[in-house]
mmCIF file of C-alpha atoms and ligand atoms in Angstrom:
data_model
loop_
_atom_site.group_PDB
_atom_site.id
_atom_site.type_symbol
_atom_site.label_atom_id
_atom_site.label_comp_id
_atom_site.label_asym_id
_atom_site.label_seq_id
_atom_site.Cartn_x
_atom_site.Cartn_y
_atom_site.Cartn_z
ATOM 1 C CA UNK A 1403 23.034 -48.121 -29.754
ATOM 2 C CA UNK A 1404 24.363 -51.598 -29.085
ATOM 3 C CA UNK A 1405 27.851 -52.485 -27.833
ATOM 4 C CA UNK A 1406 28.072 -55.042 -30.628
ATOM 5 C CA UNK A 1407 27.904 -52.382 -33.346
ATOM 6 C CA UNK A 1408 31.433 -51.015 -33.408
ATOM 7 C CA UNK A 1409 30.722 -48.003 -35.555
ATOM 8 C CA UNK A 1410 27.701 -47.046 -33.460
ATOM 9 C CA UNK A 1411 29.799 -47.296 -30.289
ATOM 10 C CA UNK A 1412 32.441 -45.183 -31.852
ATOM 11 C CA UNK A 1413 30.208 -42.559 -33.412
ATOM 12 C CA UNK A 1414 29.064 -41.505 -29.981
ATOM 13 C CA UNK A 1415 32.500 -40.064 -29.533
ATOM 14 C CA UNK A 1416 33.696 -39.240 -33.000
ATOM 15 C CA UNK A 1417 30.784 -37.984 -35.060
ATOM 16 C CA UNK A 1418 30.695 -34.651 -33.234
ATOM 17 C CA UNK A 1419 34.020 -33.502 -34.576
ATOM 18 C CA UNK A 1420 34.160 -29.821 -35.367
ATOM 19 C CA UNK A 1421 37.458 -29.664 -37.141
ATOM 20 C CA UNK A 1422 35.970 -29.361 -40.636
ATOM 21 C CA UNK A 1423 37.519 -31.052 -43.634
ATOM 22 C CA UNK A 1424 40.507 -33.026 -42.467
ATOM 23 C CA UNK A 1425 43.804 -32.160 -44.061
ATOM 24 C CA UNK A 1426 44.899 -35.745 -43.586
ATOM 25 C CA UNK A 1427 42.830 -38.938 -43.589
ATOM 26 C CA UNK A 1428 43.911 -40.049 -40.115
ATOM 27 C CA UNK A 1429 44.561 -36.839 -38.169
ATOM 28 C CA UNK A 1430 44.166 -38.553 -34.830
ATOM 29 C CA UNK A 1431 45.871 -40.850 -32.399
ATOM 30 C CA UNK A 1432 44.789 -44.366 -33.222
ATOM 31 C CA UNK A 1433 45.258 -46.531 -30.136
ATOM 32 C CA UNK A 1434 45.549 -50.259 -30.718
ATOM 33 C CA UNK A 1435 44.486 -52.243 -27.656
ATOM 34 C CA UNK A 1436 44.447 -55.979 -27.021
ATOM 35 C CA UNK A 1437 46.243 -58.719 -25.119
ATOM 36 C CA UNK A 1438 49.863 -59.491 -25.953
ATOM 37 C CA UNK A 1439 49.790 -61.451 -29.213
ATOM 38 C CA UNK A 1440 46.447 -60.024 -30.365
ATOM 39 C CA UNK A 1441 48.154 -58.544 -33.418
ATOM 40 C CA UNK A 1442 48.599 -54.922 -32.312
ATOM 41 C CA UNK A 1443 52.153 -54.630 -33.620
ATOM 42 C CA UNK A 1444 51.439 -56.212 -36.993
ATOM 43 C CA UNK A 1445 48.311 -54.144 -37.612
ATOM 44 C CA UNK A 1446 49.761 -50.897 -36.235
ATOM 45 C CA UNK A 1447 52.791 -51.157 -38.481
ATOM 46 C CA UNK A 1448 50.657 -51.674 -41.615
ATOM 47 C CA UNK A 1449 48.055 -49.006 -40.842
ATOM 48 C CA UNK A 1450 50.767 -46.464 -40.064
ATOM 49 C CA UNK A 1451 52.458 -47.262 -43.362
ATOM 50 C CA UNK A 1452 49.211 -46.926 -45.319
ATOM 51 C CA UNK A 1453 48.325 -43.576 -43.726
ATOM 52 C CA UNK A 1454 51.917 -42.346 -43.784
ATOM 53 C CA UNK A 1455 52.039 -41.572 -40.052
ATOM 54 C CA UNK A 1456 54.462 -42.773 -37.339
ATOM 55 C CA UNK A 1457 53.994 -46.116 -35.638
ATOM 56 C CA UNK A 1458 54.784 -45.596 -31.961
ATOM 57 C CA UNK A 1459 55.422 -48.845 -30.137
ATOM 58 C CA UNK A 1460 56.526 -48.353 -26.527
ATOM 59 C CA UNK A 1461 57.768 -51.966 -26.491
ATOM 60 C CA UNK A 1462 60.005 -51.218 -29.513
ATOM 61 C CA UNK A 1463 61.228 -48.010 -27.849
ATOM 62 C CA UNK A 1464 62.192 -49.926 -24.708
ATOM 63 C CA UNK A 1465 63.889 -52.680 -26.710
ATOM 64 C CA UNK A 1466 65.911 -49.998 -28.490
ATOM 65 C CA UNK A 1467 66.990 -48.529 -25.151
ATOM 66 C CA UNK A 1468 67.912 -52.019 -23.910
ATOM 67 C CA UNK A 1469 69.941 -52.716 -27.076
ATOM 68 C CA UNK A 1470 71.786 -49.409 -26.715
ATOM 69 C CA UNK A 1471 72.374 -49.979 -23.007
ATOM 70 C CA UNK A 1472 70.969 -46.568 -21.995
ATOM 71 C CA UNK A 1473 70.095 -45.840 -18.354
ATOM 72 C CA UNK A 1474 66.405 -46.204 -19.196
ATOM 73 C CA UNK A 1475 67.157 -49.501 -20.944
ATOM 74 C CA UNK A 1476 69.016 -50.812 -17.905
ATOM 75 C CA UNK A 1477 66.009 -50.019 -15.695
ATOM 76 C CA UNK A 1478 63.478 -51.472 -18.130
ATOM 77 C CA UNK A 1479 65.284 -54.730 -19.021
ATOM 78 C CA UNK A 1480 64.613 -56.804 -15.854
ATOM 79 C CA UNK A 1481 61.026 -55.555 -15.659
ATOM 80 C CA UNK A 1482 60.357 -56.539 -19.273
ATOM 81 C CA UNK A 1483 62.002 -59.920 -18.719
ATOM 82 C CA UNK A 1484 59.585 -60.625 -15.859
ATOM 83 C CA UNK A 1485 56.455 -59.797 -17.870
ATOM 84 C CA UNK A 1486 55.575 -56.798 -15.663
ATOM 85 C CA UNK A 1487 55.086 -53.162 -16.647
ATOM 86 C CA UNK A 1488 57.675 -50.403 -16.647
ATOM 87 C CA UNK A 1489 56.584 -47.614 -14.197
ATOM 88 C CA UNK A 1490 54.152 -45.070 -15.621
ATOM 89 C CA UNK A 1491 56.398 -42.023 -15.154
ATOM 90 C CA UNK A 1492 59.130 -43.576 -17.310
ATOM 91 C CA UNK A 1493 56.731 -44.572 -20.099
ATOM 92 C CA UNK A 1494 54.913 -41.258 -20.018
ATOM 93 C CA UNK A 1495 58.102 -39.201 -20.248
ATOM 94 C CA UNK A 1496 59.172 -41.217 -23.280
ATOM 95 C CA UNK A 1497 55.791 -40.935 -25.035
ATOM 96 C CA UNK A 1498 55.323 -37.226 -24.289
ATOM 97 C CA UNK A 1499 58.678 -36.465 -25.832
ATOM 98 C CA UNK A 1500 57.874 -38.593 -28.890
ATOM 99 C CA UNK A 1501 54.396 -37.244 -29.713
ATOM 100 C CA UNK A 1502 55.655 -33.651 -29.441
ATOM 101 C CA UNK A 1503 57.830 -34.215 -32.523
ATOM 102 C CA UNK A 1504 56.783 -32.712 -35.837
ATOM 103 C CA UNK A 1505 56.159 -36.005 -37.607
ATOM 104 C CA UNK A 1506 53.206 -36.687 -35.269
ATOM 105 C CA UNK A 1507 51.295 -33.589 -36.400
ATOM 106 C CA UNK A 1508 49.008 -35.497 -38.807
ATOM 107 C CA UNK A 1509 48.315 -38.269 -36.321
ATOM 108 C CA UNK A 1510 50.032 -41.479 -35.243
ATOM 109 C CA UNK A 1511 49.350 -45.087 -34.349
ATOM 110 C CA UNK A 1512 50.012 -46.168 -30.762
ATOM 111 C CA UNK A 1513 50.875 -49.780 -30.090
ATOM 112 C CA UNK A 1514 51.358 -51.072 -26.536
ATOM 113 C CA UNK A 1515 50.400 -47.739 -25.005
ATOM 114 C CA UNK A 1516 48.414 -46.824 -22.929
ATOM 115 C CA UNK A 1517 48.618 -49.929 -20.744
ATOM 116 C CA UNK A 1518 47.371 -48.525 -17.421
ATOM 117 C CA UNK A 1519 44.586 -46.122 -16.471
ATOM 118 C CA UNK A 1520 46.982 -43.310 -15.455
ATOM 119 C CA UNK A 1521 48.704 -43.678 -18.843
ATOM 120 C CA UNK A 1522 45.343 -43.435 -20.652
ATOM 121 C CA UNK A 1523 44.244 -40.416 -18.633
ATOM 122 C CA UNK A 1524 47.520 -38.594 -19.227
ATOM 123 C CA UNK A 1525 47.507 -39.470 -22.927
ATOM 124 C CA UNK A 1526 44.041 -37.981 -23.363
ATOM 125 C CA UNK A 1527 45.153 -34.844 -21.502
ATOM 126 C CA UNK A 1528 48.124 -34.450 -23.833
ATOM 127 C CA UNK A 1529 45.984 -35.101 -26.898
ATOM 128 C CA UNK A 1530 43.406 -32.526 -25.873
ATOM 129 C CA UNK A 1531 46.115 -29.889 -26.358
ATOM 130 C CA UNK A 1532 46.962 -31.037 -29.886
ATOM 131 C CA UNK A 1533 45.046 -30.046 -33.043
ATOM 132 C CA UNK A 1534 43.897 -33.592 -33.724
ATOM 133 C CA UNK A 1535 40.529 -35.318 -33.927
ATOM 134 C CA UNK A 1536 39.363 -37.267 -30.893
ATOM 135 C CA UNK A 1537 41.517 -40.324 -30.461
ATOM 136 C CA UNK A 1538 40.118 -43.689 -31.382
ATOM 137 C CA UNK A 1539 40.876 -46.963 -29.620
ATOM 138 C CA UNK A 1540 40.528 -50.276 -31.438
ATOM 139 C CA UNK A 1541 40.427 -53.358 -29.243
ATOM 140 C CA UNK A 1542 41.627 -56.487 -31.036
ATOM 141 C CA UNK A 1543 39.938 -59.480 -29.410
ATOM 142 C CA UNK A 1544 41.478 -62.952 -29.601
ATOM 143 C CA UNK A 1545 40.929 -66.103 -27.544
ATOM 144 C CA UNK A 1546 43.553 -66.457 -24.771
ATOM 145 C CA UNK A 1547 44.975 -69.863 -25.748
ATOM 146 C CA UNK A 1548 45.279 -68.657 -29.355
ATOM 147 C CA UNK A 1549 47.238 -65.665 -28.069
ATOM 148 C CA UNK A 1550 49.694 -67.924 -26.201
ATOM 149 C CA UNK A 1551 50.082 -70.128 -29.275
ATOM 150 C CA UNK A 1552 50.755 -67.074 -31.442
ATOM 151 C CA UNK A 1553 53.337 -65.563 -29.109
ATOM 152 C CA UNK A 1554 55.430 -68.668 -28.554
ATOM 153 C CA UNK A 1555 55.641 -69.152 -32.321
ATOM 154 C CA UNK A 1556 56.422 -65.460 -32.916
ATOM 155 C CA UNK A 1557 59.868 -64.418 -34.064
ATOM 156 C CA UNK A 1558 60.916 -60.764 -34.143
ATOM 157 C CA UNK A 1559 63.595 -58.797 -35.953
ATOM 158 C CA UNK A 1560 65.971 -57.352 -33.371
ATOM 159 C CA UNK A 1561 66.658 -54.304 -35.553
ATOM 160 C CA UNK A 1562 63.361 -53.182 -37.124
ATOM 161 C CA UNK A 1563 60.760 -55.134 -35.104
ATOM 162 C CA UNK A 1564 59.286 -56.947 -38.138
ATOM 163 C CA UNK A 1565 57.232 -59.916 -36.999
ATOM 164 C CA UNK A 1566 57.445 -63.509 -38.269
ATOM 165 C CA UNK A 1567 55.935 -66.817 -37.173
ATOM 166 C CA UNK A 1568 57.165 -70.396 -37.080
ATOM 167 C CA UNK A 1569 53.552 -71.296 -37.930
ATOM 168 C CA UNK A 1570 54.102 -70.333 -41.562
ATOM 169 C CA UNK A 1571 55.694 -66.946 -42.108
ATOM 170 C CA UNK A 1572 59.443 -67.130 -41.591
ATOM 171 C CA UNK A 1573 62.114 -64.953 -43.264
ATOM 172 C CA UNK A 1574 63.312 -66.109 -46.676
ATOM 173 C CA UNK A 1575 66.865 -66.500 -45.341
ATOM 174 C CA UNK A 1576 67.033 -68.371 -42.021
ATOM 175 C CA UNK A 1577 67.373 -65.945 -39.078
ATOM 176 C CA UNK A 1578 67.670 -62.859 -41.307
ATOM 177 C CA UNK A 1579 64.965 -60.205 -41.573
ATOM 178 C CA UNK A 1580 63.404 -59.802 -45.067
ATOM 179 C CA UNK A 1581 62.894 -56.085 -44.439
ATOM 180 C CA UNK A 1582 66.242 -54.916 -43.048
ATOM 181 C CA UNK A 1583 68.552 -57.938 -42.885
ATOM 182 C CA UNK A 1584 68.604 -57.765 -39.062
ATOM 183 C CA UNK A 1585 68.730 -60.784 -36.771
ATOM 184 C CA UNK A 1586 65.386 -62.556 -36.254
ATOM 185 C CA UNK A 1587 65.007 -63.959 -32.735
ATOM 186 C CA UNK A 1588 62.595 -65.348 -30.136
ATOM 187 C CA UNK A 1589 62.076 -62.377 -27.814
ATOM 188 C CA UNK A 1590 63.126 -63.350 -24.267
ATOM 189 C CA UNK A 1591 59.689 -62.280 -22.987
ATOM 190 C CA UNK A 1592 57.912 -64.444 -25.591
ATOM 191 C CA UNK A 1593 58.774 -67.628 -23.647
ATOM 192 C CA UNK A 1594 55.615 -69.316 -22.380
ATOM 193 C CA UNK A 1595 56.244 -68.725 -18.646
ATOM 194 C CA UNK A 1596 56.741 -64.996 -19.222
ATOM 195 C CA UNK A 1597 53.766 -64.877 -21.604
ATOM 196 C CA UNK A 1598 51.474 -66.196 -18.841
ATOM 197 C CA UNK A 1599 52.730 -63.419 -16.529
ATOM 198 C CA UNK A 1600 52.221 -60.826 -19.281
ATOM 199 C CA UNK A 1601 48.627 -62.011 -19.707
ATOM 200 C CA UNK A 1602 48.024 -61.728 -15.953
ATOM 201 C CA UNK A 1603 49.466 -58.196 -16.044
ATOM 202 C CA UNK A 1604 47.221 -57.426 -19.010
ATOM 203 C CA UNK A 1605 44.050 -58.510 -17.174
ATOM 204 C CA UNK A 1606 44.977 -56.651 -14.024
ATOM 205 C CA UNK A 1607 46.259 -53.372 -15.437
ATOM 206 C CA UNK A 1608 45.320 -52.995 -19.095
ATOM 207 C CA UNK A 1609 41.711 -54.281 -19.257
ATOM 208 C CA UNK A 1610 40.556 -51.137 -17.378
ATOM 209 C CA UNK A 1611 41.953 -49.075 -20.276
ATOM 210 C CA UNK A 1612 39.479 -50.804 -22.624
ATOM 211 C CA UNK A 1613 36.624 -49.843 -20.287
ATOM 212 C CA UNK A 1614 37.999 -46.295 -20.061
ATOM 213 C CA UNK A 1615 37.720 -45.849 -23.838
ATOM 214 C CA UNK A 1616 34.360 -47.625 -23.972
ATOM 215 C CA UNK A 1617 32.904 -45.245 -21.375
ATOM 216 C CA UNK A 1618 34.142 -42.282 -23.394
ATOM 217 C CA UNK A 1619 32.514 -43.623 -26.578
ATOM 218 C CA UNK A 1620 35.900 -43.892 -28.302
ATOM 219 C CA UNK A 1621 36.162 -47.668 -28.612
ATOM 220 C CA UNK A 1622 35.819 -50.062 -31.517
ATOM 221 C CA UNK A 1623 35.929 -53.818 -30.980
ATOM 222 C CA UNK A 1624 37.484 -55.817 -33.777
ATOM 223 C CA UNK A 1625 37.735 -59.593 -34.149
ATOM 224 C CA UNK A 1626 41.491 -60.172 -34.126
ATOM 225 C CA UNK A 1627 41.281 -63.946 -34.514
ATOM 226 C CA UNK A 1628 41.057 -63.818 -38.320
ATOM 227 C CA UNK A 1629 43.982 -63.970 -40.728
ATOM 228 C CA UNK A 1630 46.272 -60.920 -40.643
ATOM 229 C CA UNK A 1631 45.052 -59.647 -44.035
ATOM 230 C CA UNK A 1632 41.390 -60.030 -43.048
ATOM 231 C CA UNK A 1633 41.864 -58.117 -39.784
ATOM 232 C CA UNK A 1634 43.639 -55.406 -41.733
ATOM 233 C CA UNK A 1635 40.779 -55.153 -44.218
ATOM 234 C CA UNK A 1636 38.229 -54.868 -41.390
ATOM 235 C CA UNK A 1637 40.313 -52.233 -39.629
ATOM 236 C CA UNK A 1638 40.812 -50.109 -42.737
ATOM 237 C CA UNK A 1639 37.118 -50.408 -43.582
ATOM 238 C CA UNK A 1640 36.174 -49.120 -40.134
ATOM 239 C CA UNK A 1641 38.597 -46.223 -40.420
ATOM 240 C CA UNK A 1642 37.293 -45.350 -43.887
ATOM 241 C CA UNK A 1643 33.705 -45.346 -42.636
ATOM 242 C CA UNK A 1644 34.711 -42.799 -40.025
ATOM 243 C CA UNK A 1645 36.261 -40.353 -42.462
HETATM 244 P P1 AMP B 808 55.344 -55.068 -26.012
HETATM 245 O O1 AMP B 808 56.360 -55.206 -27.083
HETATM 246 O O2 AMP B 808 54.346 -53.969 -26.294
HETATM 247 O O3 AMP B 808 54.666 -56.369 -25.665
HETATM 248 O O4 AMP B 808 56.134 -54.588 -24.707
HETATM 249 C C1 AMP B 808 57.155 -55.376 -24.129
HETATM 250 C C2 AMP B 808 57.344 -54.978 -22.678
HETATM 251 O O5 AMP B 808 57.727 -53.594 -22.581
HETATM 252 C C3 AMP B 808 56.096 -55.092 -21.807
HETATM 253 O O6 AMP B 808 55.868 -56.411 -21.333
HETATM 254 C C4 AMP B 808 56.430 -54.114 -20.678
HETATM 255 O O7 AMP B 808 57.371 -54.648 -19.766
HETATM 256 C C5 AMP B 808 57.142 -52.990 -21.443
HETATM 257 N N1 AMP B 808 56.157 -51.981 -21.902
HETATM 258 C C6 AMP B 808 55.822 -51.697 -23.198
HETATM 259 N N2 AMP B 808 54.900 -50.732 -23.251
HETATM 260 C C7 AMP B 808 54.621 -50.401 -21.966
HETATM 261 C C8 AMP B 808 53.717 -49.482 -21.359
HETATM 262 N N3 AMP B 808 52.915 -48.708 -22.088
HETATM 263 N N4 AMP B 808 53.714 -49.401 -20.007
HETATM 264 C C9 AMP B 808 54.528 -50.149 -19.256
HETATM 265 N N5 AMP B 808 55.379 -51.059 -19.760
HETATM 266 C C10 AMP B 808 55.427 -51.192 -21.102
#
């Protein structure tokens, strides 16, 4: 089995499922990994929609708390603005509460979580208690300078999180989200200086999560440098092959 064959890498962990015929095509936690700007949010949103399961983005959850001015939001805001990570216990409490809800029973897509080894270990502990297939992590790989270019041109809807780009995919009406009519902005942490810090944080704290899933035989590598639609096709094809 070679590392370069994503399905082979994955089958080591997934082919031994004993759950019988799945009641739902996903029925697992799908974990999207990759550097900031690798396309996790865009792909997670689409895959979740296609499979009819929740898209859980910890970044979106924090931004919602910040917008509402909750206590958690007040703690998270300066950390997010500096490109660092919110402490594990805060993130874990939020995620544990979310995945315990009924709508996660047929599986869910995680985006931006886990981002540290303790988060990954705790997630797998929680998942082992749920009647789901083994989780699957997909690592979207993209060249670092391409990632910076993508992020600084990214624009995000403040209300629903829809993603746009000044490089050729802007809302039909200037500054107004096509999906929900919300305000489309440059996220404060998408400025280049913060992006560089986020990438440093990624290498230091999140790369080990990729190795964690690889060691467990639960990792697929996917070329994230292609067009959005092409990455989506590849991702769906991989998921279909695992059904
Ligand atoms: P994102 O939208 O996923 O890029 O997240 C934006 C920011 O939210 C990150 O730079 C972190 O400050 C914070 N954040 C999101 N998810 C996590 C996580 N799993 N652990 C710690 N901090 C997180």
